[in-house]
Amino acid sequence: MYAEVIVDIAHSDVDRIFEYSCADDLQPGSRVKVPFGNRLIDGFVMKVKDTCDIDPAKVKPIAEVFDEVPALVPECVWLTGRISARYHVPKAAALRLFLPAEMRKGKVRELYRKYVSLSGQPFVLSRTAAKQGEVIAYLRDKGEAEYTPLCETYGRAAVNALEKKGAIAVEKKRVVRQPVKEVTGIDNIHELTPAQIMAIRSIDSTDKMVTLLHGVTGSGKTEIYLQIIGQEIEKGRTAIFLVPEISLTPQMLSQLRARFKGQAAILHSGLSAGERFDEWWRLRSGEAKIAIGARSAVFAPLENVGVIIIDEEHDSSYVSETAPRYSTISIALLRAKYNHAKIILGSATPSVETYIEGQEGRFNLITLPERINKKPLPEIIMADMRKEVKRGNNSAFSQALRDELQATLDSGNQAIIFLNRRGYAQTVLCRDCGYVAKCEDCDVSLTYHSDTNRLLCHCCGRSYRMLDECPECHGKHIRYNGTGTQRVVEDLEKLFPQARLIRMDNDTVSGKDGHYKILQKFAAHEADILVGTQMIAKGHDFPSVTLVGILDADQSLQFSDYRSGERTFQLITQVAGRSGRAGARGKVVLQTYNPSNYILRYATSYDYNGFFENEVRIRRATLFPPFAVIVRIMVTSESQEHALAAAKEVNGKITALVKEHEEDFLFARALWAPVKRMEKKFRLQILMRMYNSKLLPQIYDICASANSGDVFAYVEENPANLN
Ligand code: ADP
Ligand code: ZN
């Protein structure tokens, strides 16, 4: 027999099938080691066949087969081809999506431990061997014990002597490392509300592949997901459950474990290599049937997938920012097609692109306009910060927010303060000459972090000593601009000395349980106020939170991106949704310098439809997605000269393409990227807006031709971030 093998080198030069001879029972999807040139390298078997296309005398045999069970399910082999063609990446790069990194390298293996039990063989104990007698007694009592601790307690000599006599059996057993051990959810089985029953019926009966569940925050979407997962498991099928943030996975996992026990497995980058390996194998072996995780869990090694759930489907984390730059929904669509599975997209604020599909009937659209038990959505109070400044209040907190915070603390409830800016001060500048501290490797200003007293680049992570004087004019008047979360905590400590504060942002969450621990602490009411960035906005369910403060609602409006209005609307709705989910009616104080902005108006009245109609009207008129496609070729190099030359060449080819297909292009233009330099690399972009995606393959080819030497170029389609 012969095997078609893809070698695990993600380079276009070797991106083709290599043939090897193999055993009859080799299965497609297996990981193998093959001779390649004069060395052995890893590869994947794509196909096994009777004949080969090259001279059989020249075919070399496969050197080693790694798995008894092929690592990749047949569907993955199929998907690999699709992804590689769609996103123009080598097949090896597509294959890597399906395997945890440590598995490809074979660094992590199953974890085995030695266990001891009574063998049942007859034996004689000498009277002097008291320790051996104790071991026997212990094993009679417990049945089994782990080898190492047993030796530690009774002495290795005693245990070994018993083994020699044949009195005990020592045996290696596979141990499954279990991540997030402390998760102990209680299963809240509720009687379903009529709205939930209707939604489930609709999902069951629709002949459309995709259901969009548009439900306000707290409308009970999670319970609907759990019910559908339960149904699919009952039918013998499997489920993939995606959440936008890894910080949300433990919370969801605890709910899934409470209901589905060991059938749920978690896949995410925060796990240790060993845990990830084990969870992955539990899914691959069929022991676990539900995969939960962030974006990459869409590649879970499950067969017979019955449903793929994408919660908070509008979230930008569902678009990959490294090659292949896939959108999770498009991968889910492929998998659903292969498996005849359902897809459920859930959101209180669906993306414009998705909602249009629902409105025009291509997706099954379900609307849940009310919270469970008809709890009202929180009241949103707008605080006009221009008036605050006029009144002489230059702090980050409006009077309204201070009053509401005081009232919340007095009533023993909890509050969340949201500010999407970590650190202490966003920029540090010299008051005398206007110098702004910037990163040496990136074209961005540095953020001051008070905990470490250092300046940090939020783009590349490089850290610098804090200035004691201006490096340009040697002035001593250093000013901080733009409040960050650390400053907010400091200010709150002064305003409310009795309040217990907790902060959650990228600086406070370390380790794989970092998020979870902070959230648990807040959920247990060990803190009164949670201050945080974006990561606190999503999905969390804290019943005692009755106040949410949004410090700078305008921040995301300032981006010159066609999505900035949509992003702002989504963010406000999400954050506001954390308030008043149980008990008392919640409040939200939204601080803005721009109270008449229409996006804020729609958000404060929870008018998704108004927002949507307006947004669609604008995008249709100005030809932005989904009525057009934005494509960007990014050309980068550490050498400015090389970047410019490569961009010029790409631009020449694009210009020729535009000439040939003028009717497809709205515009194409080469220019510096908004962030001109990032991680030492200069960045130029060729920005295109087109009526359709017909010419994408040509654009990918043009881009690929620019990749050489120290120039790295890539294509982005409707990028989530236009930095
Ligand atoms: P969403 O995901 O739509 O924001 P959740 O699923 O978090 O909303 O539900 C909000 C709250 O309502 C949760 O605390 C959940 O336990 C509760 N809940 C869900 N379904 C029911 C029900 N049928 N009866 C009572 N409470 C429910
Ligand atoms: Zn930097």
CSV table of C-alpha atoms in Angstrom, one decimal, residues 180-509:
chain,number,residue,atom,x,y,z
A,180,VAL,CA,-9.9,23.6,36.0
A,181,LYS,CA,-10.3,21.2,38.9
A,182,GLU,CA,-12.1,23.5,41.3
A,183,VAL,CA,-15.0,23.9,38.9
A,184,THR,CA,-18.0,22.7,40.8
A,185,GLY,CA,-21.1,23.9,39.1
A,186,ILE,CA,-24.6,23.3,40.3
A,187,ASP,CA,-27.0,22.4,37.6
A,188,ASN,CA,-29.8,25.0,37.6
A,189,ILE,CA,-32.5,23.1,35.8
A,190,HIS,CA,-35.3,25.6,35.3
A,191,GLU,CA,-38.7,25.1,34.0
A,192,LEU,CA,-38.4,26.5,30.5
A,193,THR,CA,-40.2,29.7,29.8
A,194,PRO,CA,-42.6,29.8,26.9
A,195,ALA,CA,-40.1,31.9,24.9
A,196,GLN,CA,-37.4,29.3,25.5
A,197,ILE,CA,-39.7,26.5,24.5
A,198,MET,CA,-40.6,28.3,21.3
A,199,ALA,CA,-37.0,28.9,20.5
A,200,ILE,CA,-36.1,25.2,21.0
A,201,ARG,CA,-39.0,24.1,18.8
A,202,SER,CA,-37.9,26.5,16.1
A,203,ILE,CA,-34.3,25.3,16.2
A,204,ASP,CA,-35.6,21.7,16.0
A,205,SER,CA,-37.9,22.2,13.1
A,206,THR,CA,-36.1,24.7,10.9
A,207,ASP,CA,-34.7,23.4,7.7
A,208,LYS,CA,-32.2,26.2,7.7
A,209,MET,CA,-28.7,25.3,8.7
A,210,VAL,CA,-28.1,28.4,10.8
A,211,THR,CA,-30.3,29.8,13.5
A,212,LEU,CA,-29.6,33.3,14.8
A,213,LEU,CA,-30.8,33.6,18.4
A,214,HIS,CA,-31.2,37.3,18.9
A,215,GLY,CA,-31.9,37.6,22.6
A,216,VAL,CA,-31.4,40.5,25.0
A,217,THR,CA,-28.8,40.0,27.7
A,218,GLY,CA,-30.3,37.8,30.4
A,219,SER,CA,-33.0,36.3,28.1
A,220,GLY,CA,-31.9,32.7,28.9
A,221,LYS,CA,-30.0,31.9,25.8
A,222,THR,CA,-27.6,29.6,27.7
A,223,GLU,CA,-30.3,27.3,28.8
A,224,ILE,CA,-31.5,27.0,25.2
A,225,TYR,CA,-27.9,26.0,24.1
A,226,LEU,CA,-27.8,23.4,26.9
A,227,GLN,CA,-31.1,21.9,25.9
A,228,ILE,CA,-30.0,21.6,22.3
A,229,ILE,CA,-26.7,20.1,23.3
A,230,GLY,CA,-28.6,17.6,25.4
A,231,GLN,CA,-30.8,16.6,22.5
A,232,GLU,CA,-27.9,16.1,20.2
A,233,ILE,CA,-26.0,13.9,22.8
A,234,GLU,CA,-29.1,11.9,23.2
A,235,LYS,CA,-29.1,11.2,19.5
A,236,GLY,CA,-25.6,10.0,19.7
A,237,ARG,CA,-24.1,13.1,18.2
A,238,THR,CA,-21.6,15.6,19.5
A,239,ALA,CA,-21.5,19.4,20.1
A,240,ILE,CA,-19.1,22.3,19.9
A,241,PHE,CA,-19.7,25.3,22.1
A,242,LEU,CA,-17.7,28.4,21.4
A,243,VAL,CA,-17.4,31.5,23.6
A,244,PRO,CA,-15.5,34.6,22.8
A,245,GLU,CA,-13.1,34.8,25.7
A,246,ILE,CA,-11.1,32.2,27.4
A,247,SER,CA,-12.1,33.9,30.6
A,248,LEU,CA,-15.7,32.7,30.0
A,249,THR,CA,-14.8,29.0,29.4
A,250,PRO,CA,-14.5,28.0,33.1
A,251,GLN,CA,-18.0,29.5,33.8
A,252,MET,CA,-19.5,27.7,30.9
A,253,LEU,CA,-17.6,24.5,31.6
A,254,SER,CA,-18.9,24.4,35.1
A,255,GLN,CA,-22.5,24.6,33.8
A,256,LEU,CA,-21.7,21.9,31.2
A,257,ARG,CA,-20.0,19.7,33.7
A,258,ALA,CA,-22.9,20.0,36.1
A,259,ARG,CA,-25.3,18.8,33.4
A,260,PHE,CA,-23.2,16.5,31.2
A,261,LYS,CA,-20.5,15.4,33.7
A,262,GLY,CA,-17.4,14.0,32.0
A,263,GLN,CA,-18.8,14.4,28.6
A,264,ALA,CA,-17.6,18.0,28.4
A,265,ALA,CA,-14.0,18.8,27.5
A,266,ILE,CA,-12.3,22.2,27.4
A,267,LEU,CA,-9.9,23.3,24.7
A,268,HIS,CA,-8.0,26.5,25.1
A,269,SER,CA,-4.6,28.0,25.0
A,270,GLY,CA,-4.5,28.7,28.7
A,271,LEU,CA,-4.3,25.0,29.6
A,272,SER,CA,-1.0,23.4,30.4
A,273,ALA,CA,0.4,21.3,27.5
A,274,GLY,CA,-0.5,18.1,29.3
A,275,GLU,CA,-4.0,19.1,30.1
A,276,ARG,CA,-4.6,20.2,26.6
A,277,PHE,CA,-3.3,16.9,25.3
A,278,ASP,CA,-5.6,14.9,27.5
A,279,GLU,CA,-8.7,16.9,26.9
A,280,TRP,CA,-8.0,16.7,23.2
A,281,TRP,CA,-7.7,12.9,23.3
A,282,ARG,CA,-10.8,12.6,25.4
A,283,LEU,CA,-12.7,14.3,22.5
A,284,ARG,CA,-10.8,12.4,19.9
A,285,SER,CA,-11.5,9.0,21.5
A,286,GLY,CA,-15.1,9.8,21.9
A,287,GLU,CA,-15.1,9.7,25.7
A,288,ALA,CA,-16.0,13.4,25.7
A,289,LYS,CA,-18.7,14.6,23.4
A,290,ILE,CA,-18.9,18.3,24.0
A,291,ALA,CA,-16.0,20.6,23.2
A,292,ILE,CA,-16.0,24.0,24.8
A,293,GLY,CA,-13.5,26.8,24.1
A,294,ALA,CA,-12.7,30.0,22.3
A,295,ARG,CA,-12.2,30.4,18.5
A,296,SER,CA,-9.8,27.5,17.9
A,297,ALA,CA,-12.2,25.0,19.5
A,298,VAL,CA,-14.1,25.1,16.2
A,299,PHE,CA,-11.4,22.6,15.1
A,300,ALA,CA,-12.2,20.1,17.9
A,301,PRO,CA,-11.5,16.5,16.9
A,302,LEU,CA,-15.1,15.4,17.1
A,303,GLU,CA,-16.9,13.2,14.7
A,304,ASN,CA,-20.6,13.3,14.0
A,305,VAL,CA,-21.1,16.9,15.1
A,306,GLY,CA,-24.7,17.7,15.7
A,307,VAL,CA,-24.6,21.3,16.7
A,308,ILE,CA,-22.1,24.1,16.7
A,309,ILE,CA,-22.9,27.0,19.0
A,310,ILE,CA,-21.2,30.4,18.7
A,311,ASP,CA,-22.1,32.5,21.6
A,312,GLU,CA,-21.7,36.3,21.3
A,313,GLU,CA,-21.3,35.7,17.6
A,314,HIS,CA,-20.6,39.4,16.9
A,315,ASP,CA,-17.4,39.3,18.9
A,316,SER,CA,-14.2,40.2,16.9
A,317,SER,CA,-12.2,37.5,18.6
A,318,TYR,CA,-13.9,35.0,16.2
A,319,VAL,CA,-11.8,36.3,13.4
A,320,SER,CA,-8.3,34.9,13.4
A,321,GLU,CA,-5.5,37.5,13.3
A,322,THR,CA,-2.8,35.1,12.2
A,323,ALA,CA,-2.7,33.0,9.0
A,324,PRO,CA,-5.0,31.4,8.0
A,325,ARG,CA,-7.1,34.5,8.7
A,326,TYR,CA,-10.4,32.5,8.9
A,327,SER,CA,-13.7,33.6,10.4
A,328,THR,CA,-15.0,31.1,12.8
A,329,ILE,CA,-18.5,31.2,11.3
A,330,SER,CA,-17.2,30.2,7.9
A,331,ILE,CA,-15.3,27.2,9.4
A,332,ALA,CA,-18.5,26.3,11.3
A,333,LEU,CA,-20.5,26.4,8.1
A,334,LEU,CA,-18.0,23.9,6.5
A,335,ARG,CA,-18.2,21.5,9.4
A,336,ALA,CA,-22.0,21.8,9.6
A,337,LYS,CA,-22.3,21.0,5.9
A,338,TYR,CA,-20.1,18.0,6.3
A,339,ASN,CA,-22.0,16.7,9.3
A,340,HIS,CA,-25.5,17.9,8.4
A,341,ALA,CA,-25.3,19.8,11.7
A,342,LYS,CA,-27.1,22.9,13.0
A,343,ILE,CA,-25.3,26.1,13.8
A,344,ILE,CA,-26.7,28.4,16.5
A,345,LEU,CA,-25.4,32.0,16.6
A,346,GLY,CA,-26.3,33.8,19.8
A,347,SER,CA,-26.1,37.5,20.6
A,348,ALA,CA,-27.9,40.4,22.1
A,349,THR,CA,-26.3,42.6,19.4
A,350,PRO,CA,-25.7,40.5,16.2
A,351,SER,CA,-23.2,41.8,13.7
A,352,VAL,CA,-24.8,43.7,10.9
A,353,GLU,CA,-23.6,41.0,8.4
A,354,THR,CA,-25.3,38.2,10.4
A,355,TYR,CA,-28.5,40.0,11.2
A,356,ILE,CA,-29.1,40.8,7.5
A,357,GLU,CA,-29.0,37.0,6.8
A,358,GLY,CA,-31.7,36.5,9.4
A,359,GLN,CA,-33.8,39.4,8.2
A,360,GLU,CA,-33.7,38.3,4.6
A,361,GLY,CA,-34.5,34.7,5.6
A,362,ARG,CA,-31.3,32.9,4.9
A,363,PHE,CA,-30.8,32.2,8.6
A,364,ASN,CA,-33.6,31.1,10.9
A,365,LEU,CA,-34.1,34.2,13.1
A,366,ILE,CA,-35.4,33.9,16.6
A,367,THR,CA,-36.0,37.0,18.8
A,368,LEU,CA,-36.1,36.9,22.6
A,369,PRO,CA,-37.0,40.5,23.4
A,370,GLU,CA,-37.4,40.0,27.2
A,371,ARG,CA,-35.2,39.0,30.1
A,372,ILE,CA,-36.1,35.9,32.0
A,373,ASN,CA,-39.0,36.7,34.4
A,374,LYS,CA,-39.6,39.9,32.5
A,375,LYS,CA,-36.9,41.6,34.5
A,376,PRO,CA,-36.6,45.1,33.0
A,377,LEU,CA,-33.3,46.0,31.2
A,378,PRO,CA,-31.3,48.4,33.3
A,379,GLU,CA,-32.0,52.1,33.1
A,380,ILE,CA,-29.2,53.9,31.3
A,381,ILE,CA,-28.4,57.4,32.6
A,382,MET,CA,-26.3,59.5,30.3
A,383,ALA,CA,-23.8,61.8,32.0
A,384,ASP,CA,-22.6,64.7,29.9
A,385,MET,CA,-18.9,65.0,30.7
A,386,ARG,CA,-18.7,68.5,29.0
A,387,LYS,CA,-21.1,69.8,31.7
A,388,GLU,CA,-19.0,68.1,34.4
A,389,VAL,CA,-15.9,69.9,33.2
A,390,LYS,CA,-17.7,73.2,33.1
A,391,ARG,CA,-18.8,72.6,36.7
A,392,GLY,CA,-15.1,72.1,37.6
A,393,ASN,CA,-15.2,68.4,37.9
A,394,ASN,CA,-12.1,67.1,36.2
A,395,SER,CA,-12.1,63.7,37.6
A,396,ALA,CA,-12.9,60.5,35.7
A,397,PHE,CA,-16.2,60.2,37.5
A,398,SER,CA,-19.4,62.2,36.9
A,399,GLN,CA,-21.5,63.3,39.9
A,400,ALA,CA,-24.2,60.9,38.8
A,401,LEU,CA,-21.8,58.0,38.8
A,402,ARG,CA,-20.5,58.9,42.3
A,403,ASP,CA,-24.0,59.2,43.7
A,404,GLU,CA,-25.0,55.9,42.2
A,405,LEU,CA,-21.9,54.2,43.4
A,406,GLN,CA,-22.6,55.5,46.9
A,407,ALA,CA,-26.1,54.2,46.8
A,408,THR,CA,-25.1,50.8,45.5
A,409,LEU,CA,-22.5,50.4,48.3
A,410,ASP,CA,-25.0,51.6,50.9
A,411,SER,CA,-27.5,49.0,49.7
A,412,GLY,CA,-24.9,46.2,49.9
A,413,ASN,CA,-24.9,45.5,46.1
A,414,GLN,CA,-22.1,45.4,43.7
A,415,ALA,CA,-20.9,47.6,40.9
A,416,ILE,CA,-18.8,47.2,37.7
A,417,ILE,CA,-16.8,50.0,36.3
A,418,PHE,CA,-15.8,49.6,32.7
A,419,LEU,CA,-13.0,51.3,30.9
A,420,ASN,CA,-11.3,49.8,27.9
A,421,ARG,CA,-7.9,51.0,28.7
A,422,ARG,CA,-5.4,49.2,31.0
A,423,GLY,CA,-2.5,50.7,32.8
A,424,TYR,CA,-2.4,54.0,34.7
A,425,ALA,CA,-2.2,56.6,32.0
A,426,GLN,CA,-2.5,56.1,28.3
A,427,THR,CA,0.2,58.6,27.4
A,428,VAL,CA,3.0,60.3,29.1
A,429,LEU,CA,4.1,63.7,27.8
A,430,CYS,CA,6.3,66.7,28.6
A,431,ARG,CA,4.3,69.7,29.5
A,432,ASP,CA,7.2,72.0,28.5
A,433,CYS,CA,7.9,70.8,24.9
A,434,GLY,CA,5.1,68.4,24.1
A,435,TYR,CA,7.4,65.4,23.8
A,436,VAL,CA,5.4,62.1,23.9
A,437,ALA,CA,7.0,58.9,25.1
A,438,LYS,CA,6.9,56.4,22.2
A,439,CYS,CA,8.0,52.8,21.7
A,440,GLU,CA,11.3,52.4,19.9
A,441,ASP,CA,9.9,49.5,17.9
A,442,CYS,CA,6.3,50.6,17.3
A,443,ASP,CA,4.7,53.8,16.2
A,444,VAL,CA,2.5,54.0,19.3
A,445,SER,CA,2.8,56.0,22.5
A,446,LEU,CA,3.7,54.2,25.8
A,447,THR,CA,1.3,53.6,28.6
A,448,TYR,CA,2.4,54.2,32.2
A,449,HIS,CA,1.9,51.3,34.6
A,450,SER,CA,1.9,52.4,38.2
A,451,ASP,CA,2.2,48.9,39.8
A,452,THR,CA,5.6,48.4,38.1
A,453,ASN,CA,6.4,52.1,37.7
A,454,ARG,CA,7.3,51.5,34.1
A,455,LEU,CA,6.2,52.5,30.6
A,456,LEU,CA,4.8,49.7,28.5
A,457,CYS,CA,4.1,49.4,24.8
A,458,HIS,CA,0.7,47.8,24.4
A,459,CYS,CA,1.5,46.8,20.9
A,460,CYS,CA,4.7,44.7,21.4
A,461,GLY,CA,4.9,44.5,25.2
A,462,ARG,CA,8.3,46.1,25.4
A,463,SER,CA,8.8,47.9,28.7
A,464,TYR,CA,10.8,51.0,29.5
A,465,ARG,CA,12.0,52.9,32.6
A,466,MET,CA,9.7,55.7,33.7
A,467,LEU,CA,10.9,59.1,32.7
A,468,ASP,CA,12.1,61.4,35.5
A,469,GLU,CA,12.7,64.2,33.0
A,470,CYS,CA,11.9,64.9,29.4
A,471,PRO,CA,14.6,63.3,27.2
A,472,GLU,CA,14.3,66.2,24.7
A,473,CYS,CA,14.2,69.4,26.7
A,474,HIS,CA,15.1,68.0,30.1
A,475,GLY,CA,12.0,69.6,31.6
A,476,LYS,CA,10.7,68.1,34.8
A,477,HIS,CA,7.0,68.6,34.2
A,478,ILE,CA,5.8,65.2,33.1
A,479,ARG,CA,2.1,64.9,32.6
A,480,TYR,CA,-0.2,61.8,32.4
A,481,ASN,CA,-2.9,61.8,29.8
A,482,GLY,CA,-5.8,59.4,29.5
A,483,THR,CA,-7.0,57.5,32.5
A,484,GLY,CA,-6.5,53.7,32.6
A,485,THR,CA,-7.9,51.1,34.9
A,486,GLN,CA,-5.1,51.3,37.5
A,487,ARG,CA,-5.8,55.1,37.9
A,488,VAL,CA,-9.5,54.4,38.2
A,489,VAL,CA,-8.8,52.0,41.1
A,490,GLU,CA,-6.6,54.5,42.8
A,491,ASP,CA,-9.2,57.2,42.4
A,492,LEU,CA,-12.0,55.0,43.7
A,493,GLU,CA,-9.9,54.0,46.7
A,494,LYS,CA,-9.8,57.7,47.6
A,495,LEU,CA,-13.5,58.3,46.9
A,496,PHE,CA,-14.8,55.2,48.6
A,497,PRO,CA,-12.2,54.1,51.2
A,498,GLN,CA,-14.6,51.6,52.7
A,499,ALA,CA,-15.3,49.8,49.4
A,500,ARG,CA,-13.4,46.6,48.4
A,501,LEU,CA,-12.0,46.9,44.9
A,502,ILE,CA,-10.8,44.4,42.4
A,503,ARG,CA,-9.4,44.9,39.0
A,504,MET,CA,-9.5,42.7,36.0
A,505,ASP,CA,-7.5,43.4,32.9
A,506,ASN,CA,-4.6,41.8,31.0
A,507,ASP,CA,-2.2,42.9,33.7
A,508,THR,CA,-4.0,41.3,36.6
A,509,VAL,CA,-4.9,38.0,35.0
